Structures are given as C-alpha cells and as structure tokens.
PDB file of N, CA, C and O in Angstrom:
ATOM      1  N   UNK J   1      -9.791   0.868 -18.241  1.00 78.00           N
ATOM      2  CA  UNK J   1     -10.890   1.622 -18.796  1.00 78.00           C
ATOM      3  C   UNK J   1     -10.314   2.766 -19.615  1.00 78.00           C
ATOM      4  O   UNK J   1      -9.328   3.379 -19.231  1.00 78.00           O
ATOM      5  N   UNK J   2     -10.978   3.026 -20.715  1.00 89.00           N
ATOM      6  CA  UNK J   2     -10.535   4.108 -21.579  1.00 89.00           C
ATOM      7  C   UNK J   2     -11.711   4.623 -22.392  1.00 89.00           C
ATOM      8  O   UNK J   2     -12.631   3.869 -22.710  1.00 89.00           O
ATOM      9  N   UNK J   3     -11.652   5.881 -22.733  1.00 95.00           N
ATOM     10  CA  UNK J   3     -12.667   6.428 -23.617  1.00 95.00           C
ATOM     11  C   UNK J   3     -12.174   6.451 -25.064  1.00 95.00           C
ATOM     12  O   UNK J   3     -12.835   6.983 -25.939  1.00 95.00           O
ATOM     13  N   UNK J   4     -10.993   5.875 -25.303  1.00 95.00           N
ATOM     14  CA  UNK J   4     -10.454   5.791 -26.652  1.00 95.00           C
ATOM     15  C   UNK J   4     -11.107   4.633 -27.405  1.00 95.00           C
ATOM     16  O   UNK J   4     -11.692   3.729 -26.811  1.00 95.00           O
ATOM     17  N   UNK J   5     -10.963   4.646 -28.715  1.00 96.00           N
ATOM     18  CA  UNK J   5     -11.469   3.583 -29.566  1.00 96.00           C
ATOM     19  C   UNK J   5     -10.871   2.239 -29.144  1.00 96.00           C
ATOM     20  O   UNK J   5      -9.669   2.149 -28.840  1.00 96.00           O
ATOM     21  N   UNK J   6     -11.684   1.208 -29.079  1.00 95.00           N
ATOM     22  CA  UNK J   6     -11.243  -0.116 -28.634  1.00 95.00           C
ATOM     23  C   UNK J   6     -10.082  -0.680 -29.446  1.00 95.00           C
ATOM     24  O   UNK J   6      -9.190  -1.328 -28.906  1.00 95.00           O
ATOM     25  N   UNK J   7     -10.078  -0.425 -30.758  1.00 97.00           N
ATOM     26  CA  UNK J   7      -8.991  -0.919 -31.609  1.00 97.00           C
ATOM     27  C   UNK J   7      -7.674  -0.217 -31.277  1.00 97.00           C
ATOM     28  O   UNK J   7      -6.610  -0.837 -31.276  1.00 97.00           O
ATOM     29  N   UNK J   8      -7.759   1.082 -30.965  1.00 96.00           N
ATOM     30  CA  UNK J   8      -6.552   1.831 -30.582  1.00 96.00           C
ATOM     31  C   UNK J   8      -6.020   1.325 -29.239  1.00 96.00           C
ATOM     32  O   UNK J   8      -4.813   1.133 -29.066  1.00 96.00           O
ATOM     33  N   UNK J   9      -6.918   1.089 -28.284  1.00 95.00           N
ATOM     34  CA  UNK J   9      -6.511   0.561 -26.980  1.00 95.00           C
ATOM     35  C   UNK J   9      -5.850  -0.804 -27.163  1.00 95.00           C
ATOM     36  O   UNK J   9      -4.806  -1.086 -26.573  1.00 95.00           O
ATOM     37  N   UNK J  10      -6.438  -1.656 -27.994  1.00 95.00           N
ATOM     38  CA  UNK J  10      -5.868  -2.987 -28.252  1.00 95.00           C
ATOM     39  C   UNK J  10      -4.485  -2.878 -28.884  1.00 95.00           C
ATOM     40  O   UNK J  10      -3.566  -3.627 -28.534  1.00 95.00           O
ATOM     41  N   UNK J  11      -4.322  -1.932 -29.796  1.00 96.00           N
ATOM     42  CA  UNK J  11      -3.027  -1.724 -30.450  1.00 96.00           C
ATOM     43  C   UNK J  11      -1.970  -1.270 -29.440  1.00 96.00           C
ATOM     44  O   UNK J  11      -0.841  -1.769 -29.432  1.00 96.00           O
ATOM     45  N   UNK J  12      -2.343  -0.348 -28.552  1.00 95.00           N
ATOM     46  CA  UNK J  12      -1.412   0.129 -27.526  1.00 95.00           C
ATOM     47  C   UNK J  12      -1.073  -0.974 -26.524  1.00 95.00           C
ATOM     48  O   UNK J  12       0.073  -1.124 -26.114  1.00 95.00           O
ATOM     49  N   UNK J  13      -2.089  -1.746 -26.152  1.00 94.00           N
ATOM     50  CA  UNK J  13      -1.862  -2.853 -25.220  1.00 94.00           C
ATOM     51  C   UNK J  13      -0.900  -3.871 -25.825  1.00 94.00           C
ATOM     52  O   UNK J  13       0.021  -4.338 -25.168  1.00 94.00           O
ATOM     53  N   UNK J  14      -1.112  -4.189 -27.099  1.00 95.00           N
ATOM     54  CA  UNK J  14      -0.232  -5.140 -27.785  1.00 95.00           C
ATOM     55  C   UNK J  14       1.198  -4.620 -27.821  1.00 95.00           C
ATOM     56  O   UNK J  14       2.152  -5.385 -27.613  1.00 95.00           O
ATOM     57  N   UNK J  15       1.368  -3.326 -28.030  1.00 95.00           N
ATOM     58  CA  UNK J  15       2.717  -2.727 -28.091  1.00 95.00           C
ATOM     59  C   UNK J  15       3.422  -2.812 -26.738  1.00 95.00           C
ATOM     60  O   UNK J  15       4.593  -3.195 -26.676  1.00 95.00           O
ATOM     61  N   UNK J  16       2.731  -2.463 -25.651  1.00 94.00           N
ATOM     62  CA  UNK J  16       3.411  -2.515 -24.347  1.00 94.00           C
ATOM     63  C   UNK J  16       3.613  -3.962 -23.894  1.00 94.00           C
ATOM     64  O   UNK J  16       4.600  -4.270 -23.244  1.00 94.00           O
ATOM     65  N   UNK J  17       2.694  -4.852 -24.259  1.00 94.00           N
ATOM     66  CA  UNK J  17       2.853  -6.270 -23.938  1.00 94.00           C
ATOM     67  C   UNK J  17       4.107  -6.825 -24.630  1.00 94.00           C
ATOM     68  O   UNK J  17       4.915  -7.519 -24.013  1.00 94.00           O
ATOM     69  N   UNK J  18       4.275  -6.475 -25.891  1.00 95.00           N
ATOM     70  CA  UNK J  18       5.444  -6.909 -26.659  1.00 95.00           C
ATOM     71  C   UNK J  18       6.738  -6.333 -26.065  1.00 95.00           C
ATOM     72  O   UNK J  18       7.739  -7.038 -25.925  1.00 95.00           O
ATOM     73  N   UNK J  19       6.718  -5.057 -25.676  1.00 95.00           N
ATOM     74  CA  UNK J  19       7.901  -4.407 -25.101  1.00 95.00           C
ATOM     75  C   UNK J  19       8.321  -5.091 -23.798  1.00 95.00           C
ATOM     76  O   UNK J  19       9.497  -5.348 -23.571  1.00 95.00           O
ATOM     77  N   UNK J  20       7.347  -5.380 -22.942  1.00 93.00           N
ATOM     78  CA  UNK J  20       7.656  -6.009 -21.654  1.00 93.00           C
ATOM     79  C   UNK J  20       8.294  -7.387 -21.865  1.00 93.00           C
ATOM     80  O   UNK J  20       9.222  -7.766 -21.158  1.00 93.00           O
ATOM     81  N   UNK J  21       7.807  -8.104 -22.837  1.00 94.00           N
ATOM     82  CA  UNK J  21       8.335  -9.446 -23.104  1.00 94.00           C
ATOM     83  C   UNK J  21       9.700  -9.398 -23.773  1.00 94.00           C
ATOM     84  O   UNK J  21      10.615 -10.110 -23.379  1.00 94.00           O
ATOM     85  N   UNK J  22       9.851  -8.540 -24.786  1.00 95.00           N
ATOM     86  CA  UNK J  22      11.093  -8.507 -25.556  1.00 95.00           C
ATOM     87  C   UNK J  22      12.205  -7.700 -24.888  1.00 95.00           C
ATOM     88  O   UNK J  22      13.348  -8.132 -24.853  1.00 95.00           O
ATOM     89  N   UNK J  23      11.888  -6.534 -24.368  1.00 94.00           N
ATOM     90  CA  UNK J  23      12.924  -5.668 -23.808  1.00 94.00           C
ATOM     91  C   UNK J  23      13.185  -5.918 -22.328  1.00 94.00           C
ATOM     92  O   UNK J  23      14.308  -5.771 -21.868  1.00 94.00           O
ATOM     93  N   UNK J  24      12.154  -6.261 -21.586  1.00 93.00           N
ATOM     94  CA  UNK J  24      12.329  -6.482 -20.154  1.00 93.00           C
ATOM     95  C   UNK J  24      12.458  -7.964 -19.809  1.00 93.00           C
ATOM     96  O   UNK J  24      12.755  -8.310 -18.668  1.00 93.00           O
ATOM     97  N   UNK J  25      12.186  -8.832 -20.764  1.00 93.00           N
ATOM     98  CA  UNK J  25      12.401 -10.258 -20.568  1.00 93.00           C
ATOM     99  C   UNK J  25      11.319 -10.996 -19.799  1.00 93.00           C
ATOM    100  O   UNK J  25      11.565 -12.080 -19.274  1.00 93.00           O
ATOM    101  N   UNK J  26      10.114 -10.461 -19.756  1.00 91.00           N
ATOM    102  CA  UNK J  26       9.042 -11.162 -19.052  1.00 91.00           C
ATOM    103  C   UNK J  26       8.726 -12.476 -19.755  1.00 91.00           C
ATOM    104  O   UNK J  26       8.623 -12.533 -20.980  1.00 91.00           O
ATOM    105  N   UNK J  27       8.576 -13.522 -18.976  1.00 91.00           N
ATOM    106  CA  UNK J  27       8.214 -14.834 -19.530  1.00 91.00           C
ATOM    107  C   UNK J  27       6.738 -15.145 -19.288  1.00 91.00           C
ATOM    108  O   UNK J  27       6.270 -16.230 -19.634  1.00 91.00           O
ATOM    109  N   UNK J  28       6.018 -14.209 -18.709  1.00 87.00           N
ATOM    110  CA  UNK J  28       4.588 -14.405 -18.467  1.00 87.00           C
ATOM    111  C   UNK J  28       3.818 -14.315 -19.776  1.00 87.00           C
ATOM    112  O   UNK J  28       4.145 -13.512 -20.652  1.00 87.00           O
ATOM    113  N   UNK J  29       2.788 -15.121 -19.915  1.00 91.00           N
ATOM    114  CA  UNK J  29       1.953 -15.085 -21.112  1.00 91.00           C
ATOM    115  C   UNK J  29       1.223 -13.759 -21.227  1.00 91.00           C
ATOM    116  O   UNK J  29       1.141 -13.172 -22.305  1.00 91.00           O
ATOM    117  N   UNK J  30       0.698 -13.270 -20.108  1.00 90.00           N
ATOM    118  CA  UNK J  30      -0.043 -12.013 -20.088  1.00 90.00           C
ATOM    119  C   UNK J  30       0.372 -11.214 -18.850  1.00 90.00           C
ATOM    120  O   UNK J  30      -0.313 -11.223 -17.834  1.00 90.00           O
ATOM    121  N   UNK J  31       1.518 -10.511 -18.903  1.00 89.00           N
ATOM    122  CA  UNK J  31       2.042  -9.835 -17.715  1.00 89.00           C
ATOM    123  C   UNK J  31       1.094  -8.799 -17.103  1.00 89.00           C
ATOM    124  O   UNK J  31       0.989  -8.702 -15.884  1.00 89.00           O
ATOM    125  N   UNK J  32       0.372  -8.052 -17.913  1.00 89.00           N
ATOM    126  CA  UNK J  32      -0.500  -7.015 -17.359  1.00 89.00           C
ATOM    127  C   UNK J  32      -1.777  -7.610 -16.759  1.00 89.00           C
ATOM    128  O   UNK J  32      -2.321  -7.081 -15.801  1.00 89.00           O
ATOM    129  N   UNK J  33      -2.244  -8.704 -17.309  1.00 85.00           N
ATOM    130  CA  UNK J  33      -3.385  -9.396 -16.708  1.00 85.00           C
ATOM    131  C   UNK J  33      -2.973  -9.986 -15.358  1.00 85.00           C
ATOM    132  O   UNK J  33      -3.736  -9.973 -14.395  1.00 85.00           O
ATOM    133  N   UNK J  34      -1.740 -10.489 -15.281  1.00 79.00           N
ATOM    134  CA  UNK J  34      -1.223 -11.020 -14.020  1.00 79.00           C
ATOM    135  C   UNK J  34      -1.193  -9.916 -12.963  1.00 79.00           C
ATOM    136  O   UNK J  34      -1.605 -10.121 -11.828  1.00 79.00           O
ATOM    137  N   UNK J  35      -0.718  -8.730 -13.342  1.00 78.00           N
ATOM    138  CA  UNK J  35      -0.673  -7.602 -12.409  1.00 78.00           C
ATOM    139  C   UNK J  35      -2.064  -7.193 -11.955  1.00 78.00           C
ATOM    140  O   UNK J  35      -2.267  -6.824 -10.792  1.00 78.00           O
ATOM    141  N   UNK J  36      -3.036  -7.243 -12.850  1.00 79.00           N
ATOM    142  CA  UNK J  36      -4.389  -6.830 -12.464  1.00 79.00           C
ATOM    143  C   UNK J  36      -4.966  -7.764 -11.405  1.00 79.00           C
ATOM    144  O   UNK J  36      -5.686  -7.326 -10.513  1.00 79.00           O
ATOM    145  N   UNK J  37      -4.642  -9.051 -11.471  1.00 73.00           N
ATOM    146  CA  UNK J  37      -5.134  -9.980 -10.457  1.00 73.00           C
ATOM    147  C   UNK J  37      -4.390  -9.828  -9.134  1.00 73.00           C
ATOM    148  O   UNK J  37      -4.937 -10.082  -8.077  1.00 73.00           O
ATOM    149  N   UNK J  38      -3.148  -9.384  -9.176  1.00 68.00           N
ATOM    150  CA  UNK J  38      -2.387  -9.195  -7.942  1.00 68.00           C
ATOM    151  C   UNK J  38      -2.977  -8.084  -7.085  1.00 68.00           C
ATOM    152  O   UNK J  38      -2.781  -8.050  -5.877  1.00 68.00           O
ATOM    153  N   UNK J  39      -3.728  -7.181  -7.684  1.00 70.00           N
ATOM    154  CA  UNK J  39      -4.338  -6.088  -6.931  1.00 70.00           C
ATOM    155  C   UNK J  39      -5.557  -6.547  -6.133  1.00 70.00           C
ATOM    156  O   UNK J  39      -5.991  -5.857  -5.219  1.00 70.00           O
ATOM    157  N   UNK J  40      -6.120  -7.693  -6.459  1.00 75.00           N
ATOM    158  CA  UNK J  40      -7.280  -8.192  -5.733  1.00 75.00           C
ATOM    159  C   UNK J  40      -6.859  -8.618  -4.337  1.00 75.00           C
ATOM    160  O   UNK J  40      -5.955  -9.422  -4.167  1.00 75.00           O
ATOM    161  N   UNK J  41      -7.526  -8.084  -3.322  1.00 66.00           N
ATOM    162  CA  UNK J  41      -7.137  -8.371  -1.945  1.00 66.00           C
ATOM    163  C   UNK J  41      -7.377  -9.820  -1.535  1.00 66.00           C
ATOM    164  O   UNK J  41      -6.797 -10.296  -0.576  1.00 66.00           O
ATOM    165  N   UNK J  42      -8.234 -10.539  -2.220  1.00 67.00           N
ATOM    166  CA  UNK J  42      -8.528 -11.915  -1.814  1.00 67.00           C
ATOM    167  C   UNK J  42      -7.548 -12.932  -2.391  1.00 67.00           C
ATOM    168  O   UNK J  42      -7.612 -14.110  -2.092  1.00 67.00           O
ATOM    169  N   UNK J  43      -6.618 -12.486  -3.233  1.00 70.00           N
ATOM    170  CA  UNK J  43      -5.609 -13.371  -3.820  1.00 70.00           C
ATOM    171  C   UNK J  43      -4.250 -12.791  -3.498  1.00 70.00           C
ATOM    172  O   UNK J  43      -3.993 -11.644  -3.841  1.00 70.00           O
ATOM    173  N   UNK J  44      -3.309 -13.422  -2.928  1.00 73.00           N
ATOM    174  CA  UNK J  44      -3.323 -14.735  -2.308  1.00 73.00           C
ATOM    175  C   UNK J  44      -3.850 -14.671  -0.878  1.00 73.00           C
ATOM    176  O   UNK J  44      -4.622 -13.780  -0.550  1.00 73.00           O
ATOM    177  N   UNK J  45      -3.354 -15.543  -0.017  1.00 82.00           N
ATOM    178  CA  UNK J  45      -3.836 -15.614   1.360  1.00 82.00           C
ATOM    179  C   UNK J  45      -3.498 -14.367   2.165  1.00 82.00           C
ATOM    180  O   UNK J  45      -4.266 -13.915   2.991  1.00 82.00           O
ATOM    181  N   UNK J  46      -2.331 -13.807   1.917  1.00 79.00           N
ATOM    182  CA  UNK J  46      -1.871 -12.630   2.659  1.00 79.00           C
ATOM    183  C   UNK J  46      -1.479 -11.565   1.649  1.00 79.00           C
ATOM    184  O   UNK J  46      -0.747 -11.825   0.700  1.00 79.00           O
ATOM    185  N   UNK J  47      -1.959 -10.345   1.847  1.00 78.00           N
ATOM    186  CA  UNK J  47      -1.762  -9.295   0.865  1.00 78.00           C
ATOM    187  C   UNK J  47      -1.476  -7.971   1.564  1.00 78.00           C
ATOM    188  O   UNK J  47      -2.034  -7.688   2.616  1.00 78.00           O
ATOM    189  N   UNK J  48      -0.600  -7.166   0.988  1.00 73.00           N
ATOM    190  CA  UNK J  48      -0.327  -5.832   1.505  1.00 73.00           C
ATOM    191  C   UNK J  48      -1.132  -4.835   0.685  1.00 73.00           C
ATOM    192  O   UNK J  48      -1.005  -4.772  -0.533  1.00 73.00           O
ATOM    193  N   UNK J  49      -1.998  -4.073   1.348  1.00 74.00           N
ATOM    194  CA  UNK J  49      -2.829  -3.093   0.651  1.00 74.00           C
ATOM    195  C   UNK J  49      -2.536  -1.704   1.194  1.00 74.00           C
ATOM    196  O   UNK J  49      -1.746  -1.531   2.112  1.00 74.00           O
ATOM    197  N   UNK J  50      -3.228  -0.704   0.643  1.00 70.00           N
ATOM    198  CA  UNK J  50      -3.062   0.658   1.132  1.00 70.00           C
ATOM    199  C   UNK J  50      -3.627   0.832   2.536  1.00 70.00           C
ATOM    200  O   UNK J  50      -3.326   1.791   3.221  1.00 70.00           O
ATOM    201  N   UNK J  51      -4.417  -0.117   3.004  1.00 78.00           N
ATOM    202  CA  UNK J  51      -4.994  -0.076   4.353  1.00 78.00           C
ATOM    203  C   UNK J  51      -4.166  -0.880   5.355  1.00 78.00           C
ATOM    204  O   UNK J  51      -4.431  -0.841   6.542  1.00 78.00           O
ATOM    205  N   UNK J  52      -3.202  -1.641   4.881  1.00 78.00           N
ATOM    206  CA  UNK J  52      -2.370  -2.463   5.752  1.00 78.00           C
ATOM    207  C   UNK J  52      -2.320  -3.912   5.287  1.00 78.00           C
ATOM    208  O   UNK J  52      -2.611  -4.208   4.131  1.00 78.00           O
ATOM    209  N   UNK J  53      -1.959  -4.799   6.184  1.00 81.00           N
ATOM    210  CA  UNK J  53      -1.840  -6.219   5.884  1.00 81.00           C
ATOM    211  C   UNK J  53      -3.220  -6.864   5.909  1.00 81.00           C
ATOM    212  O   UNK J  53      -3.966  -6.692   6.867  1.00 81.00           O
ATOM    213  N   UNK J  54      -3.571  -7.599   4.849  1.00 83.00           N
ATOM    214  CA  UNK J  54      -4.914  -8.159   4.697  1.00 83.00           C
ATOM    215  C   UNK J  54      -4.864  -9.683   4.670  1.00 83.00           C
ATOM    216  O   UNK J  54      -4.075 -10.272   3.944  1.00 83.00           O
ATOM    217  N   UNK J  55      -5.715 -10.316   5.483  1.00 85.00           N
ATOM    218  CA  UNK J  55      -5.839 -11.772   5.536  1.00 85.00           C
ATOM    219  C   UNK J  55      -6.954 -12.182   4.582  1.00 85.00           C
ATOM    220  O   UNK J  55      -8.129 -11.967   4.857  1.00 85.00           O
ATOM    221  N   UNK J  56      -6.596 -12.767   3.425  1.00 81.00           N
ATOM    222  CA  UNK J  56      -7.575 -13.170   2.429  1.00 81.00           C
ATOM    223  C   UNK J  56      -8.448 -14.322   2.883  1.00 81.00           C
ATOM    224  O   UNK J  56      -9.599 -14.435   2.460  1.00 81.00           O
ATOM    225  N   UNK J  57      -7.941 -15.198   3.750  1.00 85.00           N
ATOM    226  CA  UNK J  57      -8.736 -16.325   4.236  1.00 85.00           C
ATOM    227  C   UNK J  57      -9.797 -15.855   5.230  1.00 85.00           C
ATOM    228  O   UNK J  57     -10.947 -16.275   5.175  1.00 85.00           O
ATOM    229  N   UNK J  58      -9.405 -14.984   6.151  1.00 88.00           N
ATOM    230  CA  UNK J  58     -10.339 -14.468   7.149  1.00 88.00           C
ATOM    231  C   UNK J  58     -11.073 -13.218   6.682  1.00 88.00           C
ATOM    232  O   UNK J  58     -11.974 -12.727   7.347  1.00 88.00           O
ATOM    233  N   UNK J  59     -10.669 -12.694   5.526  1.00 88.00           N
ATOM    234  CA  UNK J  59     -11.230 -11.492   4.927  1.00 88.00           C
ATOM    235  C   UNK J  59     -11.267 -10.332   5.923  1.00 88.00           C
ATOM    236  O   UNK J  59     -12.298  -9.716   6.185  1.00 88.00           O
ATOM    237  N   UNK J  60     -10.087 -10.057   6.500  1.00 88.00           N
ATOM    238  CA  UNK J  60      -9.992  -8.958   7.457  1.00 88.00           C
ATOM    239  C   UNK J  60      -8.572  -8.387   7.463  1.00 88.00           C
ATOM    240  O   UNK J  60      -7.621  -9.053   7.060  1.00 88.00           O
ATOM    241  N   UNK J  61      -8.466  -7.154   7.925  1.00 88.00           N
ATOM    242  CA  UNK J  61      -7.147  -6.538   8.076  1.00 88.00           C
ATOM    243  C   UNK J  61      -6.467  -7.117   9.310  1.00 88.00           C
ATOM    244  O   UNK J  61      -7.121  -7.412  10.314  1.00 88.00           O
ATOM    245  N   UNK J  62      -5.152  -7.270   9.248  1.00 87.00           N
ATOM    246  CA  UNK J  62      -4.376  -7.802  10.359  1.00 87.00           C
ATOM    247  C   UNK J  62      -3.773  -6.630  11.125  1.00 87.00           C
ATOM    248  O   UNK J  62      -3.123  -5.773  10.525  1.00 87.00           O
ATOM    249  N   UNK J  63      -3.981  -6.575  12.441  1.00 86.00           N
ATOM    250  CA  UNK J  63      -3.383  -5.488  13.229  1.00 86.00           C
ATOM    251  C   UNK J  63      -1.857  -5.517  13.103  1.00 86.00           C
ATOM    252  O   UNK J  63      -1.241  -6.572  13.145  1.00 86.00           O
ATOM    253  N   UNK J  64      -1.262  -4.361  12.921  1.00 76.00           N
ATOM    254  CA  UNK J  64       0.192  -4.259  12.807  1.00 76.00           C
ATOM    255  C   UNK J  64       0.716  -3.306  13.871  1.00 76.00           C
ATOM    256  O   UNK J  64      -0.016  -2.454  14.361  1.00 76.00           O
ATOM    257  N   UNK J  65       1.999  -3.427  14.214  1.00 68.00           N
ATOM    258  CA  UNK J  65       2.586  -2.528  15.225  1.00 68.00           C
ATOM    259  C   UNK J  65       2.556  -1.078  14.757  1.00 68.00           C
ATOM    260  O   UNK J  65       2.541  -0.796  13.573  1.00 68.00           O
ATOM    261  N   UNK J  66       2.542  -0.184  15.705  1.00 61.00           N
ATOM    262  CA  UNK J  66       2.593   1.235  15.404  1.00 61.00           C
ATOM    263  C   UNK J  66       3.896   1.555  14.685  1.00 61.00           C
ATOM    264  O   UNK J  66       4.944   1.010  15.027  1.00 61.00           O
ATOM    265  N   UNK J  67       3.877   2.469  13.697  1.00 57.00           N
ATOM    266  CA  UNK J  67       5.110   2.827  12.994  1.00 57.00           C
ATOM    267  C   UNK J  67       6.181   3.420  13.893  1.00 57.00           C
ATOM    268  O   UNK J  67       7.344   3.438  13.554  1.00 57.00           O
ATOM    269  N   UNK J  68       5.801   3.933  15.066  1.00 55.00           N
ATOM    270  CA  UNK J  68       6.789   4.560  15.936  1.00 55.00           C
ATOM    271  C   UNK J  68       7.458   3.555  16.871  1.00 55.00           C
ATOM    272  O   UNK J  68       8.318   3.917  17.653  1.00 55.00           O
ATOM    273  N   UNK J  69       7.061   2.293  16.795  1.00 51.00           N
ATOM    274  CA  UNK J  69       7.640   1.260  17.658  1.00 51.00           C
ATOM    275  C   UNK J  69       8.023   0.052  16.823  1.00 51.00           C
ATOM    276  O   UNK J  69       7.391  -0.250  15.838  1.00 51.00           O
ATOM    277  N   UNK J  70       9.088  -0.631  17.244  1.00 50.00           N
ATOM    278  CA  UNK J  70       9.462  -1.838  16.518  1.00 50.00           C
ATOM    279  C   UNK J  70       8.706  -3.030  17.091  1.00 50.00           C
ATOM    280  O   UNK J  70       7.901  -2.895  17.992  1.00 50.00           O
ATOM    281  N   UNK J  71       8.959  -4.227  16.584  1.00 51.00           N
ATOM    282  CA  UNK J  71       8.209  -5.404  17.004  1.00 51.00           C
ATOM    283  C   UNK J  71       8.454  -5.773  18.467  1.00 51.00           C
ATOM    284  O   UNK J  71       7.653  -6.449  19.074  1.00 51.00           O
ATOM    285  N   UNK J  72       9.539  -5.307  19.060  1.00 53.00           N
ATOM    286  CA  UNK J  72       9.818  -5.590  20.468  1.00 53.00           C
ATOM    287  C   UNK J  72       9.138  -4.560  21.376  1.00 53.00           C
ATOM    288  O   UNK J  72       9.233  -4.639  22.587  1.00 53.00           O
ATOM    289  N   UNK J  73       8.472  -3.562  20.781  1.00 54.00           N
ATOM    290  CA  UNK J  73       7.786  -2.547  21.574  1.00 54.00           C
ATOM    291  C   UNK J  73       8.663  -1.360  21.931  1.00 54.00           C
ATOM    292  O   UNK J  73       8.243  -0.458  22.627  1.00 54.00           O
ATOM    293  N   UNK J  74       9.914  -1.361  21.430  1.00 55.00           N
ATOM    294  CA  UNK J  74      10.817  -0.258  21.731  1.00 55.00           C
ATOM    295  C   UNK J  74      10.535   0.899  20.786  1.00 55.00           C
ATOM    296  O   UNK J  74      10.103   0.711  19.660  1.00 55.00           O
ATOM    297  N   UNK J  75      10.802   2.117  21.250  1.00 54.00           N
ATOM    298  CA  UNK J  75      10.568   3.282  20.407  1.00 54.00           C
ATOM    299  C   UNK J  75      11.467   3.233  19.171  1.00 54.00           C
ATOM    300  O   UNK J  75      12.602   2.822  19.224  1.00 54.00           O
ATOM    301  N   UNK J  76      10.890   3.671  18.047  1.00 49.00           N
ATOM    302  CA  UNK J  76      11.628   3.688  16.796  1.00 49.00           C
ATOM    303  C   UNK J  76      12.543   4.894  16.697  1.00 49.00           C
ATOM    304  O   UNK J  76      12.513   5.794  17.528  1.00 49.00           O
ATOM    305  N   UNK J  77      13.332   4.931  15.648  1.00 47.00           N
ATOM    306  CA  UNK J  77      14.291   6.006  15.444  1.00 47.00           C
ATOM    307  C   UNK J  77      13.582   7.302  15.025  1.00 47.00           C
ATOM    308  O   UNK J  77      13.923   8.382  15.455  1.00 47.00           O
ATOM    309  N   UNK J  78      12.544   7.217  14.180  1.00 45.00           N
ATOM    310  CA  UNK J  78      11.885   8.391  13.638  1.00 45.00           C
ATOM    311  C   UNK J  78      10.600   8.708  14.377  1.00 45.00           C
ATOM    312  O   UNK J  78       9.508   8.593  13.869  1.00 45.00           O
ATOM    313  N   UNK J  79      10.715   9.115  15.628  1.00 47.00           N
ATOM    314  CA  UNK J  79       9.536   9.424  16.437  1.00 47.00           C
ATOM    315  C   UNK J  79       8.764  10.629  15.896  1.00 47.00           C
ATOM    316  O   UNK J  79       7.566  10.747  16.136  1.00 47.00           O
ATOM    317  N   UNK J  80       9.430  11.494  15.137  1.00 46.00           N
ATOM    318  CA  UNK J  80       8.740  12.662  14.605  1.00 46.00           C
ATOM    319  C   UNK J  80       7.709  12.293  13.535  1.00 46.00           C
ATOM    320  O   UNK J  80       6.873  13.091  13.183  1.00 46.00           O
ATOM    321  N   UNK J  81       7.757  11.050  13.016  1.00 44.00           N
ATOM    322  CA  UNK J  81       6.788  10.588  12.032  1.00 44.00           C
ATOM    323  C   UNK J  81       5.768   9.645  12.655  1.00 44.00           C
ATOM    324  O   UNK J  81       5.012   8.996  11.967  1.00 44.00           O
ATOM    325  N   UNK J  82       5.715   9.560  13.961  1.00 44.00           N
ATOM    326  CA  UNK J  82       4.799   8.650  14.637  1.00 44.00           C
ATOM    327  C   UNK J  82       3.353   9.025  14.364  1.00 44.00           C
ATOM    328  O   UNK J  82       3.002  10.193  14.280  1.00 44.00           O
ATOM    329  N   UNK J  83       2.512   8.016  14.232  1.00 47.00           N
ATOM    330  CA  UNK J  83       1.106   8.229  13.951  1.00 47.00           C
ATOM    331  C   UNK J  83       0.254   8.003  15.193  1.00 47.00           C
ATOM    332  O   UNK J  83      -0.863   8.443  15.274  1.00 47.00           O
ATOM    333  N   UNK J  84       0.787   7.319  16.206  1.00 45.00           N
ATOM    334  CA  UNK J  84      -0.015   7.003  17.389  1.00 45.00           C
ATOM    335  C   UNK J  84      -0.133   8.149  18.314  1.00 45.00           C
ATOM    336  O   UNK J  84      -0.618   9.112  18.331  1.00 45.00           O
TER     337      UNK J  84
END
C-alpha cells in the first residue's frame, strides 16, 4: 500500500524486482509476490508466525515448550529470560 502515484510505485517496484534478479541472482519470476504469499498463515501446512508455530491444516497454533526449558524438560541455560 502506498499513497504515492501508482506509476511511481510501479517504477520503483520494477527497479527493485530487476535488482533482486540481476544483482542477487533470484530465479523467481516474481520474488516479492512470492514473499507476500509466504506471510499467509494458511500456506503451507506448517508456518512460524509472531504468535508461534501454526498448523495450517487444523487452523490452530501448536503448543510449544517454554523458552526456559528444552524439549527434554530440563532447565535452559538462560533462565533470566524465562517467560513462564
């Protein structure tokens, strides 16, 4: 979204699209459109969001271990950053 003139936005988009392909070597047809779809939580089946791990098939967040404990239930190294 932009409040700039549509032609100016298109010109800027074309410039960064060209830069990503030529200078960074992207082989994607539309790299920025690809990135915009990656932000959708329902694509793919499992997604990491700002709220945690998301199950796109069940459309729900997946419970994860507390940051202060590892997967075996043992206390982590950085207990001072614990959230529980």
